Coordinates of C-alpha atoms in Angstrom, one line a residue:
X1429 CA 37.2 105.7 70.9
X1430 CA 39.8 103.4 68.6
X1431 CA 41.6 101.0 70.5
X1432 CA 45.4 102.7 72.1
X1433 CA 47.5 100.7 69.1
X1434 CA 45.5 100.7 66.2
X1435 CA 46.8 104.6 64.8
X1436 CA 50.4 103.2 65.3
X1437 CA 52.3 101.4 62.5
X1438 CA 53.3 97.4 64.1
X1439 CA 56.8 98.5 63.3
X1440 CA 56.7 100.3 66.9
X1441 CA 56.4 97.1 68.7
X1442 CA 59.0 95.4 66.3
X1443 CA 61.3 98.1 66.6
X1444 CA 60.7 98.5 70.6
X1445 CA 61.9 94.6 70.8
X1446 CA 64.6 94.8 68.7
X1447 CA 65.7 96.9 71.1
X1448 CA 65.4 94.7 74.1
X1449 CA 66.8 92.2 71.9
X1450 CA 70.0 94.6 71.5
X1451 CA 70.4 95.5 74.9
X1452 CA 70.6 91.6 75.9
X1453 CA 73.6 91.1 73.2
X1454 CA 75.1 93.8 75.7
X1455 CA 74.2 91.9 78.6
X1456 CA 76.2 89.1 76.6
X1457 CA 79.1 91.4 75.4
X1458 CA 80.1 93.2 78.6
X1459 CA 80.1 89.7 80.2
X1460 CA 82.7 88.2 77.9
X1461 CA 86.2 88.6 78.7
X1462 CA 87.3 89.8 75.5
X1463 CA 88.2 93.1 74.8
X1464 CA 86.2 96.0 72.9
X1465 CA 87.5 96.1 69.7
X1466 CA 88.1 99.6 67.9
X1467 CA 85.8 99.1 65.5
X1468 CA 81.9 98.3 66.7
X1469 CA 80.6 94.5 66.2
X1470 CA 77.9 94.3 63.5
X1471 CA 75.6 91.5 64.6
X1472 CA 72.5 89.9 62.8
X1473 CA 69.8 91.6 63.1
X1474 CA 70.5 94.8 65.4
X1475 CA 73.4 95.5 63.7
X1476 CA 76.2 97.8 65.6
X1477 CA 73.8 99.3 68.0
X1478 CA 74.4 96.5 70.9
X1479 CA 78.6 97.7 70.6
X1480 CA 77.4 101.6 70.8
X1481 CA 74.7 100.4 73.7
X1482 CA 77.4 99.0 75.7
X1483 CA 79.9 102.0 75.4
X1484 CA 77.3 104.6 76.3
X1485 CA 78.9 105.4 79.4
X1486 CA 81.8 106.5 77.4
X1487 CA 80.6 107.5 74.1
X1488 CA 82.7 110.4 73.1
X1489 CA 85.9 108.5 73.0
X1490 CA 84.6 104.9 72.3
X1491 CA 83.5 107.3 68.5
X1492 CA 87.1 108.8 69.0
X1493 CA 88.9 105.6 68.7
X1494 CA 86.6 104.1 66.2
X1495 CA 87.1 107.0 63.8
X1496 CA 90.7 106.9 64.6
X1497 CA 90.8 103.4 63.4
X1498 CA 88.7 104.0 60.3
X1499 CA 91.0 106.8 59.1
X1500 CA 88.4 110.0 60.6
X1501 CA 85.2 108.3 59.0
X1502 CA 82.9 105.2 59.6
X1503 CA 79.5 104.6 58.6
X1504 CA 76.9 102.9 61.4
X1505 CA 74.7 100.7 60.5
X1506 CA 71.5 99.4 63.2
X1507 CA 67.8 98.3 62.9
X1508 CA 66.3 101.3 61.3
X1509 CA 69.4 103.3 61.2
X1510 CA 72.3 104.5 59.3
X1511 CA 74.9 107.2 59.8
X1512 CA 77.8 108.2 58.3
X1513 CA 80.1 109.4 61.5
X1514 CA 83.2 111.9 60.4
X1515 CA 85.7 114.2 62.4
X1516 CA 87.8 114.7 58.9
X1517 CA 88.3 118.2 58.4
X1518 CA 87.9 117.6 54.4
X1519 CA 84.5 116.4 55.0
X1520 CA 83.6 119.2 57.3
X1521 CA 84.5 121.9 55.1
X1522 CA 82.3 120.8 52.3
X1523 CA 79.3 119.8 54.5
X1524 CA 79.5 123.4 56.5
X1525 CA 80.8 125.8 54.0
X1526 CA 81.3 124.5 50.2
X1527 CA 77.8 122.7 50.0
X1528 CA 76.3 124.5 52.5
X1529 CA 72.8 123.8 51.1
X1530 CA 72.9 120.3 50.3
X1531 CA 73.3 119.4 54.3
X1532 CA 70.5 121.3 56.6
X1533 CA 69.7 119.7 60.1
X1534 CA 66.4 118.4 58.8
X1535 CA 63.3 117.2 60.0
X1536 CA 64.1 114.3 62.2
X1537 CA 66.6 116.9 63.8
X1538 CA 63.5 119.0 64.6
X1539 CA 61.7 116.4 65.8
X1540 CA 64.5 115.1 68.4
X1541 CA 64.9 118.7 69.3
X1542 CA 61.1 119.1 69.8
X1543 CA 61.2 122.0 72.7
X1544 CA 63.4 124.0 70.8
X1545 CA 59.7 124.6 67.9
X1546 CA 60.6 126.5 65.1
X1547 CA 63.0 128.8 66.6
X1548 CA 66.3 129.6 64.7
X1549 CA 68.2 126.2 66.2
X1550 CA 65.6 124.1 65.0
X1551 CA 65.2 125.8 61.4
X1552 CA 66.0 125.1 58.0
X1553 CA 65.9 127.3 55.0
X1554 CA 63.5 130.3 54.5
X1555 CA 62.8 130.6 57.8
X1556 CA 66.4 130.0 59.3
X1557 CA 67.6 133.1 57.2
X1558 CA 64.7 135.2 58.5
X1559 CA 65.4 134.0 62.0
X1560 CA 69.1 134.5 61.4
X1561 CA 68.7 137.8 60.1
X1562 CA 67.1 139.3 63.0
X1563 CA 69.5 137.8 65.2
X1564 CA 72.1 139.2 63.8
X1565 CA 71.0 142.4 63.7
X1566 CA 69.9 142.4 66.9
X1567 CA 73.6 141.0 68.7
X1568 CA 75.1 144.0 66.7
X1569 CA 73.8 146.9 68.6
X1570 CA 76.1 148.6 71.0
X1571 CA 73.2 149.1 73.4
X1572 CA 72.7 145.3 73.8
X1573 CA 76.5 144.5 73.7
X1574 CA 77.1 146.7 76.6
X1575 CA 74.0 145.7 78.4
X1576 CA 75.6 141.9 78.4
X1577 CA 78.8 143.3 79.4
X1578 CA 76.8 145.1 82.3
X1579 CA 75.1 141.7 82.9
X1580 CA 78.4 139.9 83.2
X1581 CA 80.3 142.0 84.9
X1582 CA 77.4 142.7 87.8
X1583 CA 77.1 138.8 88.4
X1584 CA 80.6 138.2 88.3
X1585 CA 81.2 141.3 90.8
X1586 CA 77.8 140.5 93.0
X1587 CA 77.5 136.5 92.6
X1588 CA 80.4 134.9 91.6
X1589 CA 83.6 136.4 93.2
X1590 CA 81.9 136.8 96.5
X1591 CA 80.6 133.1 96.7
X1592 CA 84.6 132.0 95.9
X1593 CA 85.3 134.5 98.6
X1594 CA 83.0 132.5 101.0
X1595 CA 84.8 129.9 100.1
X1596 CA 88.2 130.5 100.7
X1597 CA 88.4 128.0 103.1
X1598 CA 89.5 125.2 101.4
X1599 CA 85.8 123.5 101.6
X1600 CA 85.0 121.5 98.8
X1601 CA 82.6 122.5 96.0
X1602 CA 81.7 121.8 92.5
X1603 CA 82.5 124.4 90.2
X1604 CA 80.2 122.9 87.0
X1605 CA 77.3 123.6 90.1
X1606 CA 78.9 127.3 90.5
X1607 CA 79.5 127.8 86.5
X1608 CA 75.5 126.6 85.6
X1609 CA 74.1 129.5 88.0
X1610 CA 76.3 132.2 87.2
X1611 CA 75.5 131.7 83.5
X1612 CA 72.3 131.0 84.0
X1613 CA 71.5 134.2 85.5
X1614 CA 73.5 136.3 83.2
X1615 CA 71.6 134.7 80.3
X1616 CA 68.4 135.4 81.6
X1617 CA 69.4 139.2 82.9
X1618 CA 70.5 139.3 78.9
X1619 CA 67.7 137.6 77.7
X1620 CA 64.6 139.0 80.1
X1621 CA 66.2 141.3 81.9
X1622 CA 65.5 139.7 85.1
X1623 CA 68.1 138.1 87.0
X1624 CA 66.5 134.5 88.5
X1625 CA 68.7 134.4 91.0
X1626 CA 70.5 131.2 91.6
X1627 CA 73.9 132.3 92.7
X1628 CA 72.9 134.0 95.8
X1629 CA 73.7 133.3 99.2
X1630 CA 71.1 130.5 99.7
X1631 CA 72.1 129.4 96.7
X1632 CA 68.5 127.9 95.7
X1633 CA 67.6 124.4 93.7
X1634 CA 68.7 124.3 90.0
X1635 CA 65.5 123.3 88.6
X1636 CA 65.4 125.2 85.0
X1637 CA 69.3 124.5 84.7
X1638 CA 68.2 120.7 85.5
X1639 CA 65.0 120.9 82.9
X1640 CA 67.7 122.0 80.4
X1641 CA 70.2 119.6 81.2
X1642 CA 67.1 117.0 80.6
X1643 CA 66.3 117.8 77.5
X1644 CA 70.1 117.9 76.0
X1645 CA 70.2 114.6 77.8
X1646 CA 67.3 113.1 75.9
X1647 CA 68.1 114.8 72.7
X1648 CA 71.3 112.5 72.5
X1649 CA 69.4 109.2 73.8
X1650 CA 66.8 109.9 70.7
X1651 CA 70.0 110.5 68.5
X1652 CA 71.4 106.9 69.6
X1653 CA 67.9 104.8 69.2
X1654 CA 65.9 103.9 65.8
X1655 CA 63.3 106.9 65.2
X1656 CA 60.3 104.5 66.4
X1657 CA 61.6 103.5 69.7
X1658 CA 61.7 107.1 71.0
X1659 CA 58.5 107.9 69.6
X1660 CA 56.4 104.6 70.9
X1661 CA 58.1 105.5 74.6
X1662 CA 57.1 109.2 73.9
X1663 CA 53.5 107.9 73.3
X1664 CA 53.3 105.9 76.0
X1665 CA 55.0 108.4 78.7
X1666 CA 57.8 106.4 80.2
X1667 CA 61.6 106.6 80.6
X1668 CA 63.2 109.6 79.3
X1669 CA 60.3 110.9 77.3
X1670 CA 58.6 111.0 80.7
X1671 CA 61.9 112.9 81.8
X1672 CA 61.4 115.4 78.9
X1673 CA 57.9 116.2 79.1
X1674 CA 58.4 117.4 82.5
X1675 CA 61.7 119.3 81.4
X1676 CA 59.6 120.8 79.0
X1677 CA 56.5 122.3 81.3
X1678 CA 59.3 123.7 83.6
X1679 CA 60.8 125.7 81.0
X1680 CA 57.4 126.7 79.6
X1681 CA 57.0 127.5 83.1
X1682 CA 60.2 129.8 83.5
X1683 CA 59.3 131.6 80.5
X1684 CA 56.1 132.9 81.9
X1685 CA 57.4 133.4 85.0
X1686 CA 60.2 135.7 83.6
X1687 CA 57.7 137.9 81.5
X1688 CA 55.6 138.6 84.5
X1689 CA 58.2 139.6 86.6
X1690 CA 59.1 141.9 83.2
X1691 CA 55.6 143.1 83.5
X1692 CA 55.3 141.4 80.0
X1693 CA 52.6 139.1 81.2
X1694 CA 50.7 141.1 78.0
X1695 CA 53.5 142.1 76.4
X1696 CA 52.0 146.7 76.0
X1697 CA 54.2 148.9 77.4
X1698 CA 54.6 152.5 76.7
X1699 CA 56.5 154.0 75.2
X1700 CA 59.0 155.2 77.7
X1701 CA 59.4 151.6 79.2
X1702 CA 59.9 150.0 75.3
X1703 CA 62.8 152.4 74.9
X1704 CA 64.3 151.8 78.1
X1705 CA 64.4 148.0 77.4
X1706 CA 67.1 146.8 75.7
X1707 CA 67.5 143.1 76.7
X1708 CA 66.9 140.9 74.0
X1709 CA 63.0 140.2 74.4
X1710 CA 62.2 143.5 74.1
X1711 CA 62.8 143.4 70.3
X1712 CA 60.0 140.7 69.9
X1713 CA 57.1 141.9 72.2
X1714 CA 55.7 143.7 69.9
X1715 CA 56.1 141.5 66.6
X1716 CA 52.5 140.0 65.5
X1717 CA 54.7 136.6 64.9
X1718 CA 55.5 136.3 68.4
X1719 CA 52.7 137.2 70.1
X1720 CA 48.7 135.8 70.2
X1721 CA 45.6 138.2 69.5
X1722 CA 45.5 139.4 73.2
X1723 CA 49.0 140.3 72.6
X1724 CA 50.4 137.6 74.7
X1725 CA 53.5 135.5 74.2
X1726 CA 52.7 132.2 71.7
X1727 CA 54.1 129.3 71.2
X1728 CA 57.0 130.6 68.8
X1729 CA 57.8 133.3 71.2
X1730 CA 58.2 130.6 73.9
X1731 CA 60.4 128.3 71.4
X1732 CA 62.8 131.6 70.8
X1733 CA 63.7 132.8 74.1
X1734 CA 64.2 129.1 75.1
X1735 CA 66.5 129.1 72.4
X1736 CA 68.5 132.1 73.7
X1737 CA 68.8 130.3 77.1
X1738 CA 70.3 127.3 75.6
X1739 CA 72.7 129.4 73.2
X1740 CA 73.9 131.6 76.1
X1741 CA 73.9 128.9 79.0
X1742 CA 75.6 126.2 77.4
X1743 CA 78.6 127.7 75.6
X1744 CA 79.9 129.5 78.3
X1745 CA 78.9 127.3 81.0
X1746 CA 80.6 123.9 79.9
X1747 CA 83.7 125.9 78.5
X1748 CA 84.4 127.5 81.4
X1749 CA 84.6 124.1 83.4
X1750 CA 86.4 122.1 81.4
X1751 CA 89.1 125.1 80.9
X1752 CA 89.3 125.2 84.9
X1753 CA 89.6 121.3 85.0
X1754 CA 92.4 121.9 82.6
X1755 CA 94.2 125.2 84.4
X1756 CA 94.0 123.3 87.7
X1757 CA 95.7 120.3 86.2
X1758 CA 98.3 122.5 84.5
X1759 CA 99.6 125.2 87.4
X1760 CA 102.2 126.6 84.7
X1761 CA 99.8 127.8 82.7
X1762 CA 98.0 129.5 85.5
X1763 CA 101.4 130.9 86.0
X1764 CA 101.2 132.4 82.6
X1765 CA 98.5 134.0 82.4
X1766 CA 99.0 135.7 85.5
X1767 CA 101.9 137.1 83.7
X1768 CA 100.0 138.5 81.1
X1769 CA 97.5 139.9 83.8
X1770 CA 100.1 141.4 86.0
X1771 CA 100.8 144.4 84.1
X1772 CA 97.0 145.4 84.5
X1773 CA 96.2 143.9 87.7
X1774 CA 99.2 145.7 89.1
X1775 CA 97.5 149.5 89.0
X1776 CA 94.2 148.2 89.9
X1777 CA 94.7 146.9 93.5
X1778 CA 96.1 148.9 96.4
X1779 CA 96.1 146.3 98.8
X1780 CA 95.7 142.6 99.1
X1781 CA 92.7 142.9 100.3
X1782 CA 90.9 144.0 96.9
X1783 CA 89.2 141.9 94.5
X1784 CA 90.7 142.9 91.2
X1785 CA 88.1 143.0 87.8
X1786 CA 89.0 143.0 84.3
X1787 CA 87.8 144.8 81.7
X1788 CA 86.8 143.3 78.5
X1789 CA 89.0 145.5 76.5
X1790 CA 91.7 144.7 79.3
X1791 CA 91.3 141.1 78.2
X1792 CA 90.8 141.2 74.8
X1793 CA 94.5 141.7 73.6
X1794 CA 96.0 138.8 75.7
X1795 CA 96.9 136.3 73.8
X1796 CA 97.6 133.5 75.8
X1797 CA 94.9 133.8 77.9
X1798 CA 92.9 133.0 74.5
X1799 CA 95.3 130.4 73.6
X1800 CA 94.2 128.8 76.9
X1801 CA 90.6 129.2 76.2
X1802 CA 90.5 127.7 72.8
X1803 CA 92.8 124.8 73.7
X1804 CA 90.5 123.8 75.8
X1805 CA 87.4 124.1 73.5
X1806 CA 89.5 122.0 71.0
X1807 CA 90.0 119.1 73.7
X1808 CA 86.3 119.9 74.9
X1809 CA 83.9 121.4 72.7
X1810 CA 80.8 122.2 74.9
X1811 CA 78.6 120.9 71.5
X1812 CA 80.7 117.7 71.0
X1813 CA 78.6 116.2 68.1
X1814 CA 76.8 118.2 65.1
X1815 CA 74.2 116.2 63.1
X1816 CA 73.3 116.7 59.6
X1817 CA 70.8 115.4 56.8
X1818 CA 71.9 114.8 52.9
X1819 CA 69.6 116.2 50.6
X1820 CA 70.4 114.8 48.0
X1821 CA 73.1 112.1 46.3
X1822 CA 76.8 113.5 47.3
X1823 CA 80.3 112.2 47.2
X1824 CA 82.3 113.7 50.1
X1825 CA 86.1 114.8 50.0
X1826 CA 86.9 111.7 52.0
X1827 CA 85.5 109.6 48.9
X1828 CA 82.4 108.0 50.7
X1829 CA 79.0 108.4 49.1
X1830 CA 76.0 109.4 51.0
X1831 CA 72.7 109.5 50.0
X1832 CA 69.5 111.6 50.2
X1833 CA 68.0 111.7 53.3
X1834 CA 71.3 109.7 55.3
X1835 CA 72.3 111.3 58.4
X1836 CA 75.5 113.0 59.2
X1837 CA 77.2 112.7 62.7
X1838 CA 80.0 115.5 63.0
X1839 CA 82.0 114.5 66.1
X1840 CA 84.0 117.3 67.4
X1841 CA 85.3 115.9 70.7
X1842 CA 87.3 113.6 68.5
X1843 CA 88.8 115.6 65.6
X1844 CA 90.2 117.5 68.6
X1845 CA 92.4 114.3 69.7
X1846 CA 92.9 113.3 65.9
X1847 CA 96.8 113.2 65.2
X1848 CA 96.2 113.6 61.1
X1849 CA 95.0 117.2 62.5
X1850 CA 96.8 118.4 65.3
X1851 CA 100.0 116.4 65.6
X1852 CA 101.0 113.6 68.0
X1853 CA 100.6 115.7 70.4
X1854 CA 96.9 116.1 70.1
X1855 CA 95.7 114.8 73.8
X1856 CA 98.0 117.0 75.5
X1857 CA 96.5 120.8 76.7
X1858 CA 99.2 123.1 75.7
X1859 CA 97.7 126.2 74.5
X1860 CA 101.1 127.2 72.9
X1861 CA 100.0 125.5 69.9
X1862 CA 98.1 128.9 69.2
X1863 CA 100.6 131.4 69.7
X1864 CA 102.7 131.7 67.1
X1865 CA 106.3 132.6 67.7
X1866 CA 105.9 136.5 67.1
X1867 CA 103.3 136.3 69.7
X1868 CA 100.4 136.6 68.1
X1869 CA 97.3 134.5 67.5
X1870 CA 97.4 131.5 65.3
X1871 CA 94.8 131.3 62.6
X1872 CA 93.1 127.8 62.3
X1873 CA 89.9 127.8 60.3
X1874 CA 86.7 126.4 61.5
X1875 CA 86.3 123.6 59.7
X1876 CA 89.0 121.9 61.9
X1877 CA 88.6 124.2 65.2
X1878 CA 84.5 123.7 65.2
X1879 CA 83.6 124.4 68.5
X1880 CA 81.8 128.0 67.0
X1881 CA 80.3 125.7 64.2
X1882 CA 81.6 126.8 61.1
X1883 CA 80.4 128.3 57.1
X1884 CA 76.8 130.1 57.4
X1885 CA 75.5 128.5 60.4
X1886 CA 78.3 130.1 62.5
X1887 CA 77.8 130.9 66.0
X1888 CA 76.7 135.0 66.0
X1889 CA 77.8 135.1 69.6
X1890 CA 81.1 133.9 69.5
X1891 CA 82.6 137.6 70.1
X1892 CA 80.6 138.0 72.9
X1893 CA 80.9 135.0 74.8
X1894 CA 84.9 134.7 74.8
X1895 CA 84.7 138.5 75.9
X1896 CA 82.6 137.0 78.5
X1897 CA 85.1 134.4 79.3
X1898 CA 87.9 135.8 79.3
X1899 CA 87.3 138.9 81.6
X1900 CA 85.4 135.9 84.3
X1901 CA 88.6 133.6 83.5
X1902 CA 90.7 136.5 84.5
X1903 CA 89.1 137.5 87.6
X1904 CA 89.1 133.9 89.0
X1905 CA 92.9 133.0 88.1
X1906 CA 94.0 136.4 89.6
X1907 CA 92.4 136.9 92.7
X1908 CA 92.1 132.8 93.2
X1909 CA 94.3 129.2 94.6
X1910 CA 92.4 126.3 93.0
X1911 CA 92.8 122.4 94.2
X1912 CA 91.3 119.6 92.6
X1913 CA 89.8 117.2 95.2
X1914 CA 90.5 113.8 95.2
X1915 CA 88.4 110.4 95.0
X1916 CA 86.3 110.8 92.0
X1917 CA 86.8 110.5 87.8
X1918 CA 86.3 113.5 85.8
X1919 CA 84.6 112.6 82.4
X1920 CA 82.2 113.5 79.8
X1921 CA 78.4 112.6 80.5
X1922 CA 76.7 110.9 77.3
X1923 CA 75.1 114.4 76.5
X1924 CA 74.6 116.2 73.2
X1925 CA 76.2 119.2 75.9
X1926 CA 79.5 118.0 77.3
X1927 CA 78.9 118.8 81.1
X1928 CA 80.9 116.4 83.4
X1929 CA 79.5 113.4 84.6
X1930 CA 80.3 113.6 88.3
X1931 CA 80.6 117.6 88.7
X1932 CA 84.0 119.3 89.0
X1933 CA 84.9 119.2 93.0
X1934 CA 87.7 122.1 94.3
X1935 CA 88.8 123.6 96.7
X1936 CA 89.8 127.1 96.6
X1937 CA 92.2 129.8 98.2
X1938 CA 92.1 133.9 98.1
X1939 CA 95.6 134.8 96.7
X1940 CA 97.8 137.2 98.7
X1941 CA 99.5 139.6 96.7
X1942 CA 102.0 141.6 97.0

């Protein structure tokens, strides 16, 4: 057998110490008195990547006041690395819409992204349109729509409301905790048609919530270290490749465990089960690309329903606690969307007693209470960077040149406190920025609100999950009191998902109406 190194390239090593070597220049830099500049420190050698190291902790608005400084664009510059950062809505438009083409995610995107395999958020080109295809077609039929309405509406009824009832004794809990479970289950129930579980009364351990959580969390450390560094620690099994590789088995893991409880273990069913399925697995058991020769789920199979988890999970998960963080912080606003609810609510209950649901065509004609949901996605978009590769030689509407095969960071969290694109006011939560004075919606395109992603790679489930969101957003703020409890920072994790560092801690009381 060849000895362990000789297959590797010594720029592994040399890139693994440069490393070491940059972390000690933060050792050095967080010692020294002198304050962070706006603008990362280039040094000799390991260029900006000690200033980035040593604002890890708060990455999203360490970039934000950078690219503030820069005028919305900067480019980075570290051993073996080079991006060009933007939040400038210019930029955005032609890298998402006008030359769509010129900017897919690339291959060093799929390889950072590794457990997603060729499904459609990995893919480029061809296959991406193939993949998008059927994913579009297959969110468009009424009998899956209103299955995930079912889905929603029977966790929300059976899960979430009567764990906040439970609750209504002003004990302590973390909502992000509550918000991963519910959506967890409703995306599985949508995807498998299986509901795992996790917000019941025992309220079991989040491990396939934590394996996901892992590998978002190791997606973004690959993002911020030179290609070779994660790749020689992935090789030898330690730190957070060691992390991932278990996050990986587990969802694996899930996956299987999912389509035996389906009774998909081999995916043949008759034909009354196949049409009596309509969760969204059921439209790829019996495709010869997603299964083996005995008919069993391969590797694709497992990369695409992974996928779906992800999508669905994610979104709505990390939106829905940041929006609470922000409606807790802001009781008017609460106040006003009750408002808007209590024409509805108010032939719905017949005693204070009742938990009052909302439809989602209740909830979709309330404009404020979707002015509240997007200002919140604008202040915290749950996908707060986008990454992109150049394909070839482009000048961008900001004037910088980039060049084939340069990456692209997108950074959403901070065009959403840019004042060049939403006023002075741009830090503040006020979701009357979106209602325009005859009471409807304001339009703002997606280039500058990109928390749906924007152009042809647009987010297919958009509709659904702010139907989703709404009519859980509803529910909660009616029938709910919420405090914030005390002792603790809220912030953004260093995540390519923007879940909260600490958890979201409340207390909560059942409203007596009437």
């Amino acid at each position: 057998m060849a000895p362990f190194w000789s297959p590797e390239p010594h720029h592994l090593l040399v890139s693994f110490l440069v490393l070491l070597l940059s972390l000690l220049f933060c050792f050095i830099k967080l010692r020294s008195p002198k304050t962070v500049p706006n603008l990362p420190t280039e040094w000799p050698l390991v260029g900006m990547l000690p200033s980035v190291v040593a604002n890890l902790h708060h990455f999203h608005d360490y970039t934000t006041a950078f690219l503030a400084a820069s005028g919305s664009s900067f480019v980075f510059r570290g051993p073996a690395m080079h991006f060009f950062i933007t939040c400038d809505p210019a930029n955005v438009r032609h890298i998402f819409v006008s030359n769509f083409t010129n900017y897919p995610k690339g291959e060093e995107f799929a390889a950072i992204f590794d457990a997603m395999g060729n499904s459609f958020f990995n893919a480029d080109g061809e296959s991406w349109r193939r993949q998008r295809g059927r994913v579009q077609h297959l969110i468009s039929s009424p009998q899956l729509l209103a299955y995930m309405a079912r889905c929603c509406r029977d966790k929300l009824e059976k899960g979430l409301l009567p764990f906040l009832a439970r609750m209504d004794s002003l004990t302590p809990f973390d909502m992000q905790d509550l918000f991963t479970r519910f959506t967890f289950d409703m995306t599985a129930m949508s995807v498998f048609g299986v509901d795992p579980g996790l917000l019941t009364a025992d309220m079991p351990p989040v491990i396939v919530p934590d394996a996901m959580e892992a590998v978002m969390d190791v997606g973004f450390f690959r993002n911020m270290v030179p290609v070779s560094c994660w790749k020689l620690m992935k090789r030898l099994k330690i730190g957070p490749e060691r992390k991932l590789a278990a996050a990986q088995l587990e969802l694996c893991r899930f996956v299987t465990e999912m389509m035996e409880k389906r009774g998909d273990g081999s995916v043949h069913m008759d034909e009354e089960q196949e049409n009596s399925n309509v969760e969204i697995v059921s439209s790829y058991i019996h495709d010869p690309e997603y299964i083996d020769d005995q008919g069993k789920p391969n590797g694709f199979m497992y990369a695409t329903l992974i996928n779906y988890m992800f999508a669905g999970r994610d979104t709505v998960g990390t939106t829905l606690t940041w929006l609470f963080y922000n409606l807790i912080k802001h009781p008017h606003i609460v106040s006003s969307i009750r408002r808007e609810l209590a024409p509805i609510a108010m032939h719905k209950a017949n005693n204070s007693t009742t938990m009052v649901t909302f439809e989602p065509e209740e909830t979709e004609p309330l404009v404020y209470l979707h002015a509240a949901l997007f200002e919140s996605m604008r202040l915290y978009p749950p996908g707060p960077i986008e990454r992109k590769m150049v394909m070839t030689d482009d000048v961008l509407p900001s004037g910088h040149k980039v060049q084939r095969g340069e990456t692209i960071l997108i950074s959403l969290y901070s065009m959403g406190r840019m004042e060049g694109v939403w006023g002075k006011d741009c830090r503040e939560y006020r979701p009357e920025r979106w209602v325009k004075e005859d009471g409807k919606l304001v339009y703002v395109p997606s280039y500058k609100f990109l928390a749906f992603n924007a152009g042809p790679r647009s987010c297919l489930g958009k509709n659904i999950s702010v139907v989703q969101m709404k009519s859980v957003v509803a529910a909660m703020v009616w029938n709910f009191d919420f405090e914030m409890v005390g002792g603790y920072v809220v912030e953004p994790k260093p995540s390519v998902v923007l879940k909260m560092k600490n958890g979201l801690w409340a207390k909560i009381l059942k409203r007596r109406i009437g």
